[in-house]
Coordinates of C-alpha atoms (C1' of nucleotides) in Angstrom, one line a residue:
Chain A
M1 CA 30.4 -14.6 35.0
E2 CA 31.0 -10.8 34.7
Q3 CA 34.0 -10.5 37.1
M4 CA 35.7 -13.6 35.7
G5 CA 38.8 -13.4 33.5
T6 CA 38.6 -14.0 29.7
R7 CA 39.8 -17.6 29.9
D8 CA 37.4 -18.6 32.6
R9 CA 34.5 -16.9 30.8
L10 CA 35.3 -18.9 27.7
F11 CA 35.5 -22.1 29.8
M12 CA 32.1 -21.4 31.3
A13 CA 30.6 -20.7 27.9
A14 CA 32.1 -23.9 26.6
L15 CA 30.5 -25.9 29.5
S16 CA 27.2 -24.3 28.9
L17 CA 27.1 -24.6 25.1
V18 CA 28.7 -28.0 24.6
R19 CA 26.4 -29.6 27.2
R20 CA 23.4 -28.2 25.4
Q21 CA 24.5 -28.6 21.8
G22 CA 27.6 -30.8 21.7
Y23 CA 31.1 -29.9 20.5
D24 CA 30.7 -29.7 16.8
A25 CA 27.4 -27.7 16.9
T26 CA 29.1 -25.1 19.1
S27 CA 31.1 -22.6 17.0
V28 CA 33.9 -20.4 18.2
D29 CA 31.8 -17.3 17.3
E30 CA 29.0 -18.6 19.5
L31 CA 31.5 -19.2 22.4
C32 CA 32.9 -15.7 22.0
R33 CA 29.4 -14.2 21.9
L34 CA 28.3 -15.9 25.2
A35 CA 31.6 -15.1 26.9
E36 CA 31.4 -11.5 25.6
V37 CA 34.9 -11.9 24.1
T38 CA 36.1 -11.2 20.6
K39 CA 37.5 -13.8 18.3
G40 CA 40.9 -12.2 18.6
A41 CA 40.9 -12.7 22.3
F42 CA 39.8 -16.3 21.9
F43 CA 42.8 -17.1 19.7
H44 CA 45.1 -15.1 21.9
H45 CA 44.3 -17.5 24.8
F46 CA 43.9 -20.7 22.9
T47 CA 45.6 -22.0 19.8
S48 CA 42.5 -23.8 18.6
K49 CA 39.0 -24.8 19.5
E50 CA 40.4 -28.2 20.3
Q51 CA 42.8 -26.7 22.9
L52 CA 39.9 -24.9 24.6
A53 CA 38.0 -28.2 24.8
V54 CA 41.0 -30.1 26.3
Q55 CA 41.7 -27.4 28.9
A56 CA 37.9 -27.0 29.6
T57 CA 38.0 -30.6 30.9
A58 CA 40.4 -29.6 33.6
F59 CA 38.3 -26.6 34.4
W60 CA 35.3 -28.9 34.6
T61 CA 37.1 -31.2 37.0
T62 CA 38.0 -28.4 39.5
F63 CA 34.5 -26.9 39.0
T64 CA 32.7 -30.1 39.8
S65 CA 35.2 -31.3 42.5
Q66 CA 34.2 -28.2 44.6
I67 CA 30.6 -29.2 44.4
F68 CA 31.3 -32.8 45.6
E69 CA 33.7 -31.7 48.3
Q70 CA 31.0 -29.5 49.9
A71 CA 28.4 -32.3 49.9
E72 CA 27.1 -33.7 53.2
Y73 CA 28.0 -37.3 52.6
H74 CA 31.7 -36.8 53.3
T75 CA 30.9 -36.2 57.0
F76 CA 29.2 -39.6 57.5
E77 CA 31.2 -42.0 59.7
D78 CA 30.4 -45.3 57.9
P79 CA 31.9 -45.4 54.4
L80 CA 28.9 -47.4 53.2
D81 CA 26.7 -44.5 54.3
Q82 CA 29.1 -42.2 52.4
L83 CA 28.7 -44.4 49.3
I84 CA 24.9 -44.4 49.5
G85 CA 25.1 -40.7 50.3
Y86 CA 27.1 -40.1 47.2
V87 CA 24.5 -41.9 45.0
E88 CA 21.7 -39.9 46.7
F89 CA 23.7 -36.7 46.1
R90 CA 23.9 -37.5 42.4
R91 CA 20.1 -37.7 42.5
Q92 CA 19.8 -34.4 44.3
L93 CA 22.0 -32.8 41.6
L94 CA 19.1 -33.5 39.1
V95 CA 16.3 -31.6 41.0
G96 CA 15.2 -28.3 39.5
R97 CA 17.8 -28.5 36.7
S98 CA 17.4 -28.7 33.0
L99 CA 19.2 -31.6 31.2
A100 CA 21.9 -29.3 29.9
E101 CA 22.5 -28.1 33.4
C102 CA 22.8 -31.5 35.1
T103 CA 24.5 -33.7 32.5
C104 CA 28.2 -34.4 32.2
F105 CA 30.4 -32.2 30.0
L106 CA 33.0 -35.0 29.7
G107 CA 30.5 -37.8 28.7
T108 CA 28.9 -35.6 26.1
M109 CA 32.2 -34.6 24.5
A110 CA 33.7 -38.1 24.8
Q111 CA 30.8 -39.8 23.0
E112 CA 31.0 -37.2 20.2
K113 CA 34.8 -37.0 19.7
Y114 CA 36.1 -40.4 20.8
D115 CA 37.2 -41.5 17.3
S116 CA 37.9 -38.2 15.6
N117 CA 39.9 -36.4 18.3
P118 CA 42.2 -38.4 20.5
A119 CA 43.3 -35.4 22.6
I120 CA 39.7 -34.5 23.6
R121 CA 38.9 -38.2 24.2
E122 CA 41.8 -38.7 26.5
A123 CA 41.2 -35.5 28.4
C124 CA 37.6 -36.6 29.0
F125 CA 38.7 -40.0 30.2
V126 CA 41.2 -38.5 32.6
G127 CA 38.4 -36.3 34.1
I128 CA 36.1 -39.2 34.5
A129 CA 38.8 -41.4 36.0
I130 CA 39.7 -38.7 38.6
H131 CA 36.1 -38.5 39.7
A132 CA 35.7 -42.3 39.7
E133 CA 38.8 -42.6 41.9
T134 CA 37.2 -40.6 44.6
V135 CA 34.2 -43.0 44.5
R136 CA 36.6 -46.0 44.4
S137 CA 38.2 -45.0 47.6
I138 CA 34.9 -44.7 49.4
I139 CA 33.9 -48.1 47.9
A140 CA 37.2 -49.6 49.1
A141 CA 36.6 -48.4 52.7
A142 CA 33.0 -49.7 52.6
K143 CA 34.1 -53.0 51.3
A144 CA 36.9 -53.4 53.9
R145 CA 34.3 -52.8 56.7
H146 CA 31.2 -54.5 55.4
A147 CA 32.1 -57.0 52.7
P148 CA 35.9 -57.9 53.0
C149 CA 35.4 -61.2 51.2
A150 CA 33.2 -60.0 48.3
T151 CA 34.4 -61.1 44.9
W152 CA 33.6 -58.0 43.0
N153 CA 36.2 -55.4 42.2
E154 CA 36.0 -52.0 43.8
E155 CA 37.6 -50.1 40.8
S156 CA 35.1 -51.8 38.4
L157 CA 32.2 -50.9 40.7
A158 CA 33.4 -47.3 40.8
L159 CA 33.4 -47.1 37.0
Y160 CA 30.0 -48.8 37.0
T161 CA 28.5 -45.9 39.1
Q162 CA 29.8 -43.5 36.4
A163 CA 28.5 -45.7 33.6
V164 CA 25.0 -45.8 35.1
I165 CA 25.0 -42.1 35.6
Q166 CA 26.2 -41.5 32.0
G167 CA 23.6 -43.9 30.6
A168 CA 20.9 -42.3 32.8
F169 CA 21.8 -39.0 31.1
V170 CA 21.6 -40.6 27.6
L171 CA 18.1 -42.0 28.2
A172 CA 16.9 -38.9 29.9
K173 CA 18.1 -36.8 26.9
A174 CA 16.3 -39.2 24.5
K175 CA 13.1 -38.9 26.5
N176 CA 13.7 -35.2 27.3
D177 CA 12.9 -35.9 30.9
V178 CA 15.3 -35.5 33.8
A179 CA 13.0 -37.7 36.0
L180 CA 14.1 -40.8 34.0
A181 CA 17.7 -40.2 35.1
D182 CA 16.6 -40.2 38.7
D183 CA 14.8 -43.5 38.2
M184 CA 17.9 -45.1 36.8
I185 CA 20.1 -43.9 39.7
V186 CA 17.6 -45.5 42.1
H187 CA 18.4 -48.8 40.5
L188 CA 22.1 -48.1 41.0
R189 CA 21.5 -47.5 44.7
R190 CA 19.6 -50.8 45.0
Y191 CA 22.4 -52.6 43.3
I192 CA 24.9 -51.3 45.8
E193 CA 22.7 -52.1 48.7
L194 CA 22.2 -55.7 47.4
L195 CA 25.9 -56.1 46.9
F196 CA 26.7 -55.2 50.5
Q197 CA 23.6 -56.9 52.0
Y198 CA 24.3 -60.1 50.3
A199 CA 27.9 -60.1 51.3
K200 CA 27.0 -59.4 54.9
E201 CA 24.7 -62.4 55.1
D202 CA 27.4 -64.8 54.0
Chain B
M1 CA 26.0 -52.7 0.1
E2 CA 26.5 -52.8 -3.7
Q3 CA 23.1 -54.4 -4.6
M4 CA 21.1 -52.2 -2.3
G5 CA 19.0 -49.3 -3.4
T6 CA 20.0 -45.7 -3.1
R7 CA 18.0 -45.0 0.0
D8 CA 19.3 -48.1 1.9
R9 CA 22.8 -47.3 0.9
L10 CA 22.4 -43.8 2.4
F11 CA 20.9 -45.3 5.5
M12 CA 23.9 -47.7 5.9
A13 CA 26.3 -44.8 5.3
A14 CA 24.5 -42.8 8.0
L15 CA 24.7 -45.6 10.5
S16 CA 28.4 -46.1 9.9
L17 CA 29.4 -42.4 9.8
V18 CA 27.2 -41.1 12.6
R19 CA 28.2 -43.9 14.9
R20 CA 31.9 -43.1 14.3
Q21 CA 31.8 -39.3 14.1
G22 CA 28.4 -38.1 15.3
Y23 CA 25.7 -36.3 13.5
D24 CA 27.1 -32.8 13.1
A25 CA 30.5 -34.0 12.1
T26 CA 29.0 -36.1 9.3
S27 CA 28.4 -34.0 6.2
V28 CA 25.9 -34.8 3.4
D29 CA 28.8 -34.9 1.0
E30 CA 30.6 -37.5 3.1
L31 CA 27.4 -39.6 3.3
C32 CA 27.0 -39.4 -0.5
R33 CA 30.6 -40.4 -1.0
L34 CA 30.4 -43.5 1.2
A35 CA 27.0 -44.5 -0.3
E36 CA 28.3 -43.8 -3.8
V37 CA 25.5 -41.5 -4.6
T38 CA 25.4 -38.0 -5.8
K39 CA 24.2 -35.1 -3.8
G40 CA 21.3 -34.6 -6.2
A41 CA 20.2 -38.2 -5.5
F42 CA 20.4 -37.5 -1.8
F43 CA 18.0 -34.6 -2.0
H44 CA 15.7 -36.5 -4.3
H45 CA 15.1 -39.1 -1.7
F46 CA 15.3 -36.9 1.4
T47 CA 14.2 -33.3 1.9
S48 CA 17.0 -32.6 4.4
K49 CA 19.8 -34.2 6.4
E50 CA 17.5 -34.1 9.4
Q51 CA 14.9 -36.2 7.5
L52 CA 17.5 -38.8 6.6
A53 CA 18.5 -39.0 10.3
V54 CA 14.9 -39.4 11.4
Q55 CA 14.2 -42.2 8.9
A56 CA 17.5 -43.8 9.6
T57 CA 16.2 -44.5 13.2
A58 CA 13.5 -46.7 11.8
F59 CA 16.0 -48.4 9.5
W60 CA 18.2 -49.0 12.6
T61 CA 15.3 -50.5 14.5
T62 CA 14.5 -53.1 11.8
F63 CA 18.2 -53.7 11.2
T64 CA 18.9 -54.4 14.9
S65 CA 15.6 -56.2 15.5
Q66 CA 16.7 -58.9 13.0
I67 CA 19.9 -59.5 15.0
F68 CA 18.1 -59.9 18.3
E69 CA 15.3 -62.1 16.8
Q70 CA 17.9 -64.6 15.6
A71 CA 19.6 -64.8 19.0
E72 CA 19.6 -68.1 20.9
Y73 CA 18.1 -66.7 24.1
H74 CA 14.6 -66.6 22.7
T75 CA 14.5 -70.4 22.6
F76 CA 15.1 -70.7 26.4
E77 CA 12.1 -72.0 28.3
D78 CA 12.6 -70.0 31.5
P79 CA 12.1 -66.3 31.0
L80 CA 14.7 -65.6 33.6
D81 CA 17.2 -67.6 31.5
Q82 CA 16.0 -65.5 28.5
L83 CA 16.7 -62.3 30.4
I84 CA 20.2 -63.4 31.5
G85 CA 20.6 -64.7 27.9
Y86 CA 19.7 -61.3 26.6
V87 CA 22.3 -59.6 28.8
E88 CA 24.9 -62.2 27.7
F89 CA 24.0 -61.6 24.1
R90 CA 24.6 -57.9 24.5
R91 CA 28.1 -58.9 25.8
Q92 CA 28.7 -61.1 22.8
L93 CA 27.8 -58.3 20.5
L94 CA 30.9 -56.5 21.7
V95 CA 33.5 -59.2 20.8
G96 CA 35.7 -58.5 17.8
R97 CA 34.0 -55.3 17.1
S98 CA 35.3 -51.7 17.1
L99 CA 33.5 -49.2 19.2
A100 CA 31.9 -47.6 16.1
E101 CA 30.6 -51.1 15.1
C102 CA 29.1 -52.1 18.4
T103 CA 27.7 -48.8 19.9
C104 CA 24.2 -47.5 19.5
F105 CA 23.2 -45.2 16.7
L106 CA 20.2 -43.9 18.6
G107 CA 22.1 -43.2 21.9
T108 CA 24.8 -41.4 20.0
M109 CA 22.4 -39.1 18.1
A110 CA 20.1 -38.6 21.0
Q111 CA 22.9 -37.3 23.2
E112 CA 24.1 -34.9 20.5
K113 CA 20.7 -33.5 19.2
Y114 CA 18.4 -33.8 22.2
D115 CA 18.1 -30.1 22.7
S116 CA 18.6 -28.7 19.2
N117 CA 16.5 -31.1 17.2
P118 CA 13.3 -32.4 18.7
A119 CA 12.4 -34.6 15.6
I120 CA 15.6 -36.5 15.9
R121 CA 15.4 -36.7 19.6
E122 CA 11.9 -38.1 19.5
A123 CA 12.8 -40.6 16.8
C124 CA 15.7 -41.9 18.9
F125 CA 13.5 -42.3 21.9
V126 CA 10.9 -44.2 20.0
G127 CA 13.6 -46.6 18.7
I128 CA 15.0 -47.1 22.2
A129 CA 11.5 -47.6 23.7
I130 CA 10.7 -50.2 21.1
H131 CA 13.7 -52.3 22.0
A132 CA 13.2 -51.7 25.7
E133 CA 9.6 -53.0 25.3
T134 CA 10.9 -56.4 24.1
V135 CA 13.1 -56.6 27.2
R136 CA 10.3 -55.5 29.4
S137 CA 8.1 -58.4 28.3
I138 CA 10.8 -60.9 29.1
I139 CA 11.3 -59.2 32.5
A140 CA 7.5 -59.3 33.1
A141 CA 7.4 -63.1 32.5
A142 CA 10.5 -63.7 34.6
K143 CA 9.0 -61.6 37.4
A144 CA 5.7 -63.4 37.3
R145 CA 7.4 -66.8 37.7
H146 CA 10.3 -66.0 40.0
A147 CA 9.6 -62.8 41.9
P148 CA 5.8 -62.1 41.8
C149 CA 5.9 -60.0 44.9
A150 CA 9.0 -57.9 44.1
T151 CA 8.6 -54.2 44.6
W152 CA 10.6 -53.1 41.6
N153 CA 8.9 -52.0 38.4
E154 CA 9.5 -54.1 35.3
E155 CA 9.3 -51.2 32.9
S156 CA 11.8 -49.3 34.9
L157 CA 14.2 -52.2 35.0
A158 CA 13.9 -52.7 31.2
L159 CA 14.9 -49.0 30.7
Y160 CA 17.7 -49.5 33.2
T161 CA 19.2 -52.3 31.1
Q162 CA 19.3 -49.9 28.3
A163 CA 20.8 -47.1 30.4
V164 CA 23.6 -49.4 31.6
I165 CA 24.4 -50.4 28.1
Q166 CA 24.4 -46.8 26.9
G167 CA 26.5 -45.7 29.8
A168 CA 28.9 -48.6 29.2
F169 CA 29.3 -47.3 25.6
V170 CA 30.0 -43.8 26.8
L171 CA 32.8 -44.9 29.2
A172 CA 34.2 -47.4 26.7
K173 CA 34.4 -44.5 24.2
A174 CA 36.1 -42.3 26.7
K175 CA 38.7 -45.0 27.5
N176 CA 38.7 -46.2 23.8
D177 CA 38.4 -49.7 25.1
V178 CA 35.5 -52.0 24.2
A179 CA 36.4 -54.3 27.2
L180 CA 35.3 -51.7 29.6
A181 CA 31.7 -51.9 28.2
D182 CA 31.8 -55.7 28.8
D183 CA 32.9 -55.1 32.4
M184 CA 29.9 -52.8 32.9
I185 CA 27.4 -55.3 31.5
V186 CA 28.7 -57.9 33.9
H187 CA 27.5 -55.7 36.7
L188 CA 24.1 -55.4 35.1
R189 CA 23.9 -59.2 35.0
R190 CA 24.8 -59.4 38.7
Y191 CA 22.2 -56.8 39.6
I192 CA 19.5 -58.8 37.8
E193 CA 20.6 -62.0 39.4
L194 CA 20.6 -60.4 42.9
L195 CA 17.2 -58.9 42.2
F196 CA 15.7 -62.3 41.5
Q197 CA 17.8 -64.3 44.0
Y198 CA 16.8 -61.9 46.8
A199 CA 13.1 -62.1 45.9
K200 CA 13.2 -65.9 45.8
E201 CA 14.7 -66.1 49.3
D202 CA 11.9 -64.1 50.8
Chain C
dT1 C1' 59.5 1.0 25.1
dG2 C1' 58.1 -3.4 24.7
dA3 C1' 55.5 -7.2 26.1
dC4 C1' 50.8 -8.5 26.9
dA5 C1' 45.8 -8.4 26.2
dC6 C1' 42.7 -7.6 23.3
dA7 C1' 39.9 -5.8 18.9
dA8 C1' 38.2 -5.7 14.0
dA9 C1' 38.5 -7.0 9.6
dC10 C1' 39.3 -10.6 6.9
dC11 C1' 40.1 -15.4 4.4
dA12 C1' 39.9 -20.0 2.2
dA13 C1' 37.4 -24.1 2.9
dC14 C1' 33.4 -26.2 3.8
dC15 C1' 28.5 -26.5 4.8
dA16 C1' 23.4 -27.8 3.6
dG17 C1' 20.5 -27.1 0.2
dT18 C1' 19.0 -25.5 -4.9
dT19 C1' 19.2 -25.2 -9.7
dG20 C1' 18.1 -26.7 -14.3
dG21 C1' 18.6 -30.4 -16.7
dT22 C1' 18.8 -35.7 -18.5
dA23 C1' 17.6 -40.7 -18.9
dT24 C1' 14.3 -44.2 -18.2
dG25 C1' 10.2 -45.9 -17.5
dT26 C1' 4.8 -45.8 -17.0
dT27 C1' 0.2 -44.2 -17.9
dT28 C1' -3.1 -41.9 -20.5
dT29 C1' -5.4 -40.7 -24.7
dG30 C1' -6.6 -39.9 -29.8
Chain D
dC1 C1' -1.2 -49.1 -31.4
dA2 C1' 1.6 -45.1 -31.0
dA3 C1' 2.3 -40.7 -29.6
dA4 C1' 1.9 -37.5 -26.0
dA5 C1' 1.9 -36.6 -21.0
dC6 C1' 3.6 -37.6 -16.8
dA7 C1' 6.5 -39.7 -13.0
dT8 C1' 10.7 -41.3 -11.1
dA9 C1' 15.5 -41.4 -10.4
dC10 C1' 19.2 -39.2 -10.9
dC11 C1' 23.2 -35.7 -12.0
dA12 C1' 26.9 -31.6 -12.1
dA13 C1' 27.3 -27.1 -11.1
dC14 C1' 26.2 -23.7 -8.2
dT15 C1' 24.6 -20.5 -4.1
dG16 C1' 24.4 -18.0 0.2
dG17 C1' 26.0 -18.5 4.4
dT18 C1' 29.1 -20.4 8.2
dT19 C1' 33.3 -22.5 9.7
dG20 C1' 37.9 -22.5 12.3
dG21 C1' 41.6 -19.8 12.0
dT22 C1' 44.7 -15.4 10.5
dT23 C1' 46.3 -10.9 10.0
dT24 C1' 47.0 -6.5 11.4
dG25 C1' 46.2 -2.8 14.4
dT26 C1' 45.4 -0.6 19.2
dG27 C1' 45.3 0.4 24.0
dT28 C1' 47.5 -0.4 28.5
dC29 C1' 50.6 -1.2 32.0
dA30 C1' 55.2 -2.4 34.1

DNA sequence: TGACACAAACCAACCAGTTGGTATGTTTTG
DNA sequence: CAAAACATACCAACTGGTTGGTTTGTGTCA
């Protein structure tokens, strides 16, 4: 964090604090303190707290994309193995991490600001949709090979993977137990396996 | 709302405002305004905003329990029909309602305050667990009749139904579209059907 | 020398919570 | 039975502190 520029340090601070406390509970002063930046510098780079939040969603997308791109599952030949590999990778991302460290910046902000701040809401949805699209393309390939006649929609299933993961985070937060999220993602894996297994046997 | 007592009017205001704006964005003054109560009256009945939130979770539990108790699915003979009926009832609860009107008070608050307010977090989890338990007992009966040898855990599946619904709300909020939540719950129904269908065919 | 990147002091609005008080019962006691 | 004592429910005005955002000034580098 030390050698980063002022903007990126503020983005990192936003990810950290918003994921832990939410958007409203995170003050500009607190962001500046963590980023080791003055308030003057903050408002030099961003016109408002809202603008930081909106731009932080794009920062989050590049930040997380790098993590997923480096994951092993991309090297698997069979797209169904890639899909199961993706789900397993989401489980791996939970181990040894606190809730604030493994939960989704976009989901957290979207739930809080969906009605009161359209700009933030939309930015969060775009970020989720970008990630869901990478999952959708894997699902599409898996479907083409293993379940070409299946009735379910690949785009809908891609969004469902994200919904399950977001919901897993909500329940894990309520119980204050990351293990619960893992448990929920195991169900997601089983659903996908059943979906393809059942289609194969037709 | 007019003939209710002061406390219940404040609870109703809390459900309405917190579901729309979140906990932090809802001020005590705003709660009082909606409940048509003075700030003095607020702090006569509650020692803090936090205490209102904690007690509102119990209010929410009784409030929502009544809705579920009156639902048709309880009258079905087969517990598997009851389970599918429950999921379908969750879908019905979405129709004609805005996101703020159909999403979960507990999930919203839990995600926002899980790290910064243990009392609120715990109260939210208790509320979710109480509801999940009613679903678990239906699942247990359905499993006993239709899938006695299935390897999956009924408590875990009950929590999963709640995770999917919570996640459906997060995505629906991000897209600002209730229909997306409905789509996600359809996947949940299919998962449950596959889980029982597959077990039957063994 | 002038545009950029910051810093420090500051501001009005708003926040949760407190104050001292009133109106309306209910319970106790001479 | 009535007066005193207490309890409950409420209210308007206020407090110390925090909020997002502004203003004004300074160092630096092309």
